[in-house]
Coordinates of C-alpha atoms and ligand atoms in Angstrom, one line a residue:
M1 CA -4.3 -17.4 19.8
A2 CA -0.6 -18.0 19.4
E3 CA 1.2 -19.6 22.4
E4 CA 4.3 -18.0 23.9
N5 CA 7.3 -19.0 21.7
E6 CA 5.3 -20.8 19.1
H7 CA 7.6 -22.0 16.3
V8 CA 6.7 -22.2 12.6
K9 CA 8.6 -23.2 9.5
C10 CA 7.5 -20.2 7.5
L11 CA 6.1 -16.9 8.8
I12 CA 4.6 -14.4 6.3
I13 CA 4.3 -10.8 7.3
G14 CA 1.6 -8.9 5.4
S15 CA -1.6 -9.7 3.5
G16 CA -1.5 -8.0 0.1
P17 CA -1.1 -9.8 -3.2
A18 CA 2.6 -10.7 -2.3
G19 CA 1.8 -12.2 1.1
Y20 CA -1.2 -14.2 0.0
T21 CA 0.6 -15.5 -3.1
A22 CA 3.6 -16.5 -1.0
A23 CA 1.1 -18.3 1.3
V24 CA -0.5 -20.3 -1.5
Y25 CA 2.9 -21.5 -2.7
A26 CA 4.3 -22.1 0.8
A27 CA 1.1 -24.0 1.9
R28 CA 1.1 -26.1 -1.2
A29 CA 4.8 -27.0 -0.5
D30 CA 3.7 -28.2 3.0
M31 CA 5.6 -25.4 4.7
K32 CA 2.5 -24.8 6.9
P33 CA 2.8 -21.0 6.7
L34 CA 1.5 -18.7 9.4
L35 CA 0.5 -15.3 7.9
Y36 CA 0.0 -12.1 10.0
Q37 CA -2.3 -9.7 8.2
G38 CA -0.9 -6.4 9.6
P39 CA -2.7 -3.2 10.2
E40 CA -4.4 -3.0 6.8
P41 CA -5.6 -6.5 6.0
G42 CA -5.6 -7.0 2.2
G43 CA -3.2 -4.1 1.7
Q44 CA -3.5 -1.2 -0.8
L45 CA -6.0 -3.0 -3.1
M46 CA -8.6 -2.7 -0.3
I47 CA -8.7 1.0 -1.2
T48 CA -8.8 0.5 -5.0
T49 CA -11.8 0.5 -7.2
D50 CA -11.6 -1.5 -10.4
V51 CA -8.4 -3.4 -11.1
E52 CA -8.3 -3.7 -14.9
N53 CA -4.8 -4.8 -15.4
Y54 CA -4.6 -8.1 -13.4
P55 CA -4.5 -10.9 -15.9
G56 CA -7.4 -13.3 -15.8
Y57 CA -10.1 -10.8 -15.1
P58 CA -11.2 -9.6 -18.6
E59 CA -13.9 -7.4 -17.2
G60 CA -11.8 -6.0 -14.4
I61 CA -12.4 -6.7 -10.7
N62 CA -13.1 -4.7 -7.6
G63 CA -9.9 -4.5 -5.4
P64 CA -11.5 -5.7 -2.1
K65 CA -13.2 -8.6 -3.9
M66 CA -9.9 -9.6 -5.5
M67 CA -8.2 -9.6 -2.0
E68 CA -11.0 -11.7 -0.6
D69 CA -10.3 -14.2 -3.4
F70 CA -6.6 -14.1 -2.6
K71 CA -7.3 -14.8 1.0
K72 CA -9.8 -17.7 0.2
Q73 CA -7.2 -19.3 -2.0
A74 CA -4.5 -19.1 0.7
E75 CA -7.0 -20.6 3.3
R76 CA -8.0 -23.4 0.9
F77 CA -4.5 -24.8 1.4
D78 CA -4.6 -24.3 5.2
T79 CA -2.6 -21.2 5.6
D80 CA -2.9 -20.1 9.2
I81 CA -4.1 -16.5 8.8
R82 CA -4.2 -14.2 11.9
Y83 CA -4.8 -10.6 12.5
G84 CA -1.9 -9.0 14.3
L85 CA 0.8 -6.4 13.9
V86 CA 4.5 -7.4 13.9
T87 CA 6.0 -4.8 16.3
A88 CA 9.6 -6.1 16.5
V89 CA 11.9 -8.6 14.9
D90 CA 15.2 -10.3 15.9
F91 CA 17.1 -11.7 12.9
S92 CA 20.4 -12.2 14.8
N93 CA 20.1 -15.9 15.2
K94 CA 19.6 -18.8 12.8
V95 CA 16.0 -19.2 14.0
H96 CA 14.4 -15.8 13.6
S97 CA 12.0 -14.3 16.1
V98 CA 9.2 -11.8 15.7
T99 CA 7.0 -10.1 18.3
V100 CA 3.3 -9.6 17.5
D101 CA 1.3 -6.8 19.1
D102 CA 4.1 -6.2 21.6
K103 CA 3.3 -9.4 23.4
T104 CA 3.4 -12.7 21.4
T105 CA 6.7 -14.2 20.3
I106 CA 6.9 -16.4 17.3
T107 CA 10.0 -18.1 16.0
A108 CA 10.4 -19.1 12.4
D109 CA 12.9 -20.9 10.3
S110 CA 12.0 -18.7 7.3
I111 CA 10.4 -15.4 7.1
I112 CA 8.7 -13.7 4.1
I113 CA 8.3 -10.0 4.4
S114 CA 5.4 -8.6 2.4
T115 CA 4.5 -5.6 4.4
G116 CA 3.8 -3.3 1.4
A117 CA 3.7 0.4 1.6
S118 CA 1.4 3.1 3.2
A119 CA 0.0 6.4 2.0
N120 CA 2.1 9.6 2.2
W121 CA 0.7 12.8 3.6
L122 CA 1.6 16.4 2.8
G123 CA 2.6 17.0 6.5
L124 CA 0.6 20.2 7.0
D125 CA -0.7 20.8 10.5
S126 CA -4.2 21.5 9.2
E127 CA -4.2 18.3 7.2
T128 CA -3.2 16.2 10.2
R129 CA -5.7 17.9 12.5
L130 CA -8.7 17.5 10.1
R131 CA -7.6 13.9 9.3
D132 CA -7.3 12.8 12.9
N133 CA -10.6 14.3 13.9
G134 CA -12.5 12.8 11.0
G135 CA -13.1 16.3 9.6
G136 CA -12.9 15.5 5.9
V137 CA -9.2 14.7 5.1
S138 CA -8.6 11.3 3.6
A139 CA -6.1 9.2 1.6
C140 CA -8.8 6.9 0.4
A141 CA -11.5 8.1 -2.0
V142 CA -13.1 4.7 -2.2
C143 CA -13.5 4.5 1.5
D144 CA -14.7 8.0 2.1
G145 CA -15.9 9.5 -1.2
F146 CA -19.5 8.5 -0.4
F147 CA -19.6 11.1 2.3
Y148 CA -19.1 13.8 -0.2
K149 CA -21.8 12.9 -2.6
G150 CA -23.2 16.0 -4.4
Q151 CA -20.4 18.2 -2.9
D152 CA -17.2 19.8 -4.2
V153 CA -13.9 18.2 -3.1
A154 CA -10.2 18.6 -3.7
L155 CA -7.6 16.0 -4.4
V156 CA -3.8 16.3 -4.4
G157 CA -1.4 14.3 -6.7
G158 CA -0.7 13.7 -10.3
G159 CA 0.1 9.9 -10.4
D160 CA -2.0 7.0 -11.4
S161 CA -3.5 6.7 -7.9
A162 CA -4.5 10.4 -8.0
C163 CA -6.1 10.0 -11.4
E164 CA -8.0 6.8 -10.3
E165 CA -9.2 8.5 -7.1
A166 CA -10.2 11.7 -9.0
S167 CA -12.2 9.7 -11.5
Y168 CA -13.9 7.8 -8.7
L169 CA -14.8 11.0 -6.9
A170 CA -16.0 12.6 -10.1
K171 CA -18.8 10.0 -10.2
L172 CA -20.1 11.1 -6.8
C173 CA -19.2 14.7 -6.4
T174 CA -20.3 17.8 -8.3
K175 CA -16.7 19.0 -8.8
V176 CA -13.2 17.6 -8.1
Y177 CA -10.3 20.1 -8.1
M178 CA -7.2 18.1 -8.9
I179 CA -4.2 19.9 -7.4
V180 CA -0.9 19.1 -9.2
R181 CA 2.3 20.7 -8.3
K182 CA 3.9 20.4 -11.7
D183 CA 2.6 21.6 -15.1
H184 CA 1.9 18.0 -16.1
L185 CA 0.6 14.6 -14.7
R186 CA 2.9 11.7 -13.9
A187 CA 0.2 9.2 -14.5
S188 CA 0.0 6.8 -17.5
K189 CA -1.5 8.2 -20.7
I190 CA -4.8 6.3 -20.4
M191 CA -5.4 7.6 -16.8
Q192 CA -4.4 11.1 -17.8
K193 CA -7.0 11.0 -20.6
R194 CA -9.7 9.9 -18.2
V195 CA -9.2 12.9 -15.9
L196 CA -8.4 15.5 -18.5
E197 CA -11.6 14.6 -20.4
N198 CA -13.8 14.4 -17.3
P199 CA -16.1 17.5 -17.1
N200 CA -16.4 17.2 -13.3
I201 CA -12.6 17.4 -12.8
E202 CA -11.0 20.8 -12.8
M203 CA -7.2 20.7 -13.2
M204 CA -5.2 23.0 -11.0
F205 CA -1.7 22.6 -12.4
N206 CA 1.3 24.3 -10.8
H207 CA -0.6 24.6 -7.5
Q208 CA 0.5 23.6 -4.0
T209 CA -1.6 23.3 -0.9
V210 CA -0.8 26.0 1.7
E211 CA -3.5 25.1 4.2
V212 CA -6.6 23.0 4.6
L213 CA -9.3 25.4 6.0
G214 CA -11.9 24.6 8.6
D215 CA -12.1 24.2 12.4
D216 CA -13.8 20.8 12.8
Q217 CA -14.7 20.2 9.2
V218 CA -13.0 21.1 5.9
T219 CA -14.5 24.2 4.4
G220 CA -11.9 25.0 1.8
V221 CA -8.2 24.8 0.7
K222 CA -5.8 27.7 0.4
L223 CA -3.5 27.2 -2.7
L224 CA -0.4 28.8 -4.0
N225 CA 0.3 29.0 -7.7
N226 CA 4.0 28.3 -7.8
K227 CA 4.4 30.0 -11.2
T228 CA 2.7 33.3 -10.3
N229 CA 3.0 33.2 -6.5
E230 CA -0.7 34.0 -6.3
E231 CA -2.8 32.6 -3.5
T232 CA -6.3 31.4 -4.1
T233 CA -9.0 29.7 -2.0
I234 CA -11.3 27.0 -3.2
D235 CA -14.5 26.0 -1.4
V236 CA -14.6 22.3 -0.8
T237 CA -15.9 20.0 2.0
G238 CA -13.5 17.1 1.4
F239 CA -9.7 17.0 0.9
F240 CA -8.1 13.9 -0.5
V241 CA -4.4 13.1 -0.7
A242 CA -2.9 10.7 -3.3
I243 CA 0.8 11.5 -3.4
G244 CA 2.4 8.1 -3.2
H245 CA 3.5 5.7 -0.6
T246 CA 6.3 4.7 1.8
P247 CA 7.3 1.1 2.4
N248 CA 6.4 -0.4 5.8
T249 CA 9.9 -1.5 6.6
Q250 CA 11.2 0.5 9.5
I251 CA 11.0 -2.4 12.0
F252 CA 13.6 -4.3 9.8
K253 CA 16.2 -1.5 9.7
E254 CA 18.5 -2.9 12.3
Y255 CA 18.9 -6.1 10.3
L256 CA 18.2 -5.4 6.6
D257 CA 19.6 -3.0 4.1
M258 CA 17.2 -0.5 2.5
D259 CA 17.4 2.6 0.2
E260 CA 16.7 6.1 1.5
V261 CA 13.0 5.8 1.1
G262 CA 12.9 2.4 2.9
Y263 CA 12.6 -0.1 0.0
L264 CA 14.4 -3.3 1.2
D265 CA 17.4 -4.5 -0.7
H266 CA 17.5 -8.1 -2.0
E267 CA 19.9 -10.1 -4.1
P268 CA 19.5 -9.6 -7.9
D269 CA 17.0 -12.0 -9.5
S270 CA 16.1 -13.4 -6.1
T271 CA 14.0 -12.4 -3.0
K272 CA 16.9 -13.2 -0.6
T273 CA 17.9 -10.4 1.8
K274 CA 21.3 -10.3 3.4
V275 CA 20.0 -12.4 6.3
P276 CA 19.7 -16.1 5.5
G277 CA 16.1 -17.3 5.7
V278 CA 14.6 -13.8 5.4
F279 CA 13.0 -13.1 2.0
V280 CA 11.2 -10.0 0.7
S281 CA 8.4 -9.6 -1.7
G282 CA 5.9 -7.0 -3.0
D283 CA 6.0 -3.2 -2.6
A284 CA 8.2 -3.4 0.5
S285 CA 11.1 -3.9 -1.9
D286 CA 9.8 -2.5 -5.2
S287 CA 10.2 1.1 -5.9
E288 CA 9.9 0.6 -9.6
Y289 CA 6.8 -1.5 -10.7
R290 CA 4.5 -1.5 -7.6
Q291 CA 1.8 -3.5 -9.3
A292 CA -0.5 -6.2 -7.9
V293 CA 0.7 -8.6 -10.5
T294 CA 4.4 -7.9 -9.8
A295 CA 3.8 -8.2 -6.1
A296 CA 2.1 -11.5 -6.6
G297 CA 5.0 -12.6 -8.8
T298 CA 7.6 -11.8 -6.1
G299 CA 5.4 -13.4 -3.4
C300 CA 5.6 -16.6 -5.4
M301 CA 9.4 -16.2 -5.8
A302 CA 9.8 -15.6 -2.1
A303 CA 8.0 -18.8 -1.2
L304 CA 10.1 -20.8 -3.7
D305 CA 13.3 -19.3 -2.3
A306 CA 12.1 -20.0 1.3
E307 CA 11.3 -23.6 0.3
R308 CA 14.8 -24.1 -1.2
Y309 CA 16.3 -22.5 1.9
L310 CA 14.5 -24.9 4.2
T311 CA 15.6 -27.9 2.2
E312 CA 19.2 -26.6 2.3
I313 CA 19.2 -26.3 6.1
G314 CA 17.6 -29.7 6.4
I315 CA 14.1 -28.7 7.5
H316 CA 11.3 -30.8 5.9
Ligands
NDP1 P1 3.4 8.1 -7.7 O1 4.6 8.2 -7.0 O2 3.4 7.6 -9.1 O3 2.8 9.6 -7.9 C1 2.7 10.5 -6.8 C2 2.2 11.8 -7.2 O4 2.0 12.7 -6.1 C3 3.1 12.6 -8.2 O5 2.3 13.3 -9.2 C4 3.8 13.5 -7.3 O6 4.2 14.7 -8.0 C5 2.8 13.9 -6.3 N1 3.4 14.3 -5.0 C6 4.3 13.6 -4.3 N2 4.6 14.3 -3.2 C7 3.8 15.5 -3.3 C8 3.7 16.6 -2.4 N3 4.3 16.7 -1.3 N4 2.8 17.6 -2.8 C9 2.1 17.5 -4.0 N5 2.2 16.4 -4.8 C10 3.0 15.4 -4.4 O7 2.3 7.4 -6.8 P2 1.0 6.7 -7.1 O8 0.5 6.3 -5.8 O9 0.1 7.5 -8.0 O10 1.4 5.4 -7.9 C11 2.3 4.4 -7.4 C12 2.6 3.3 -8.4 O11 1.4 2.5 -8.5 C13 2.9 3.8 -9.8 O12 3.8 3.0 -10.4 C14 1.6 3.7 -10.5 O13 1.7 3.6 -11.9 C15 0.9 2.5 -9.9 N6 -0.5 2.5 -9.9 C16 -1.2 2.0 -11.0 C17 -2.6 2.0 -11.1 C18 -3.2 1.4 -12.2 O14 -2.5 1.0 -13.2 N7 -4.5 1.2 -12.2 C19 -3.4 2.7 -10.0 C20 -2.6 3.3 -9.0 C21 -1.2 3.2 -8.9 P3 5.4 14.8 -9.0 O15 5.0 14.1 -10.2 O16 5.6 16.3 -9.1 O17 6.6 14.1 -8.3

């Protein structure tokens, strides 16, 4: 356990590809990094099936396995990895301070933010209720799809995540209704092809979710066709949401600049934020690419930037 006012040279917040890559580089540079994993250790790849586009894995790799490997590699160089949620930060002094789990204070000469992004929800009351009571609403097909084996489910979204999750569910479920609000998918062509050609997936273009039906357990979904204004109900036992993510950056808003969604600003071609000694990597600052490999790349950049910063301020 951390002691009160423990001080480190380099504190990394977050444990996705960006955080662990920053840790590997920082540890090998003898910065003795301390990494806090956050509420979703391993980040978004923990809820991904096969990662086929990370170089070095010609056959693809399972997301959780990949994150286990990232963690092991960071541990091999003695990164101090701890479970804990950073609940507050104070970047007003040269030495930065963070509070973990509302009780432990850590000070750090450099900080690498790699807090990633979290799933978005539609915001319907019925969705929230049936999500919070475990009644069949989920943002993670890989985590929860198994429970709907041999059943019919619905999934909202038209991006790569939605296509990936729909394809996954289609292997387990008898039917997957894919609810897309436009008349086309946003996903890459290869992902589109996979869902459009899958006989277990029924596309519901131009449809919006009005209500998730069911008292304690999902029994169906009420939909509105936004072209014809017709309402329909589909009978399903599971309701999956895959409509993008929001960066986990609100705790930094007093000190750092961000766009309207919450993606943190940094200097061009650098991971430097406007606060000296605070660097940002991964999806927390990337609204454009949001890939594991780009997150890992910026994690590396952040560690190199932090190392140079420590040298500049005379900390070895
Ligand atoms: P995206 O932002 O790409 O897509 C979100 C989807 O959800 C869009 O179809 C959007 O519709 C829809 N949507 C958003 N809000 C609502 C709403 N309120 N009601 C209904 N539908 C809604 O997010 P993803 O998570 O799919 O992908 C994020 C990034 O990660 C992308 O860059 C993607 O390429 C990448 N990715 C890559 C993968 C891979 O290559 N294997 C796998 C997963 C993600 P609309 O189009 O109408 O805005």
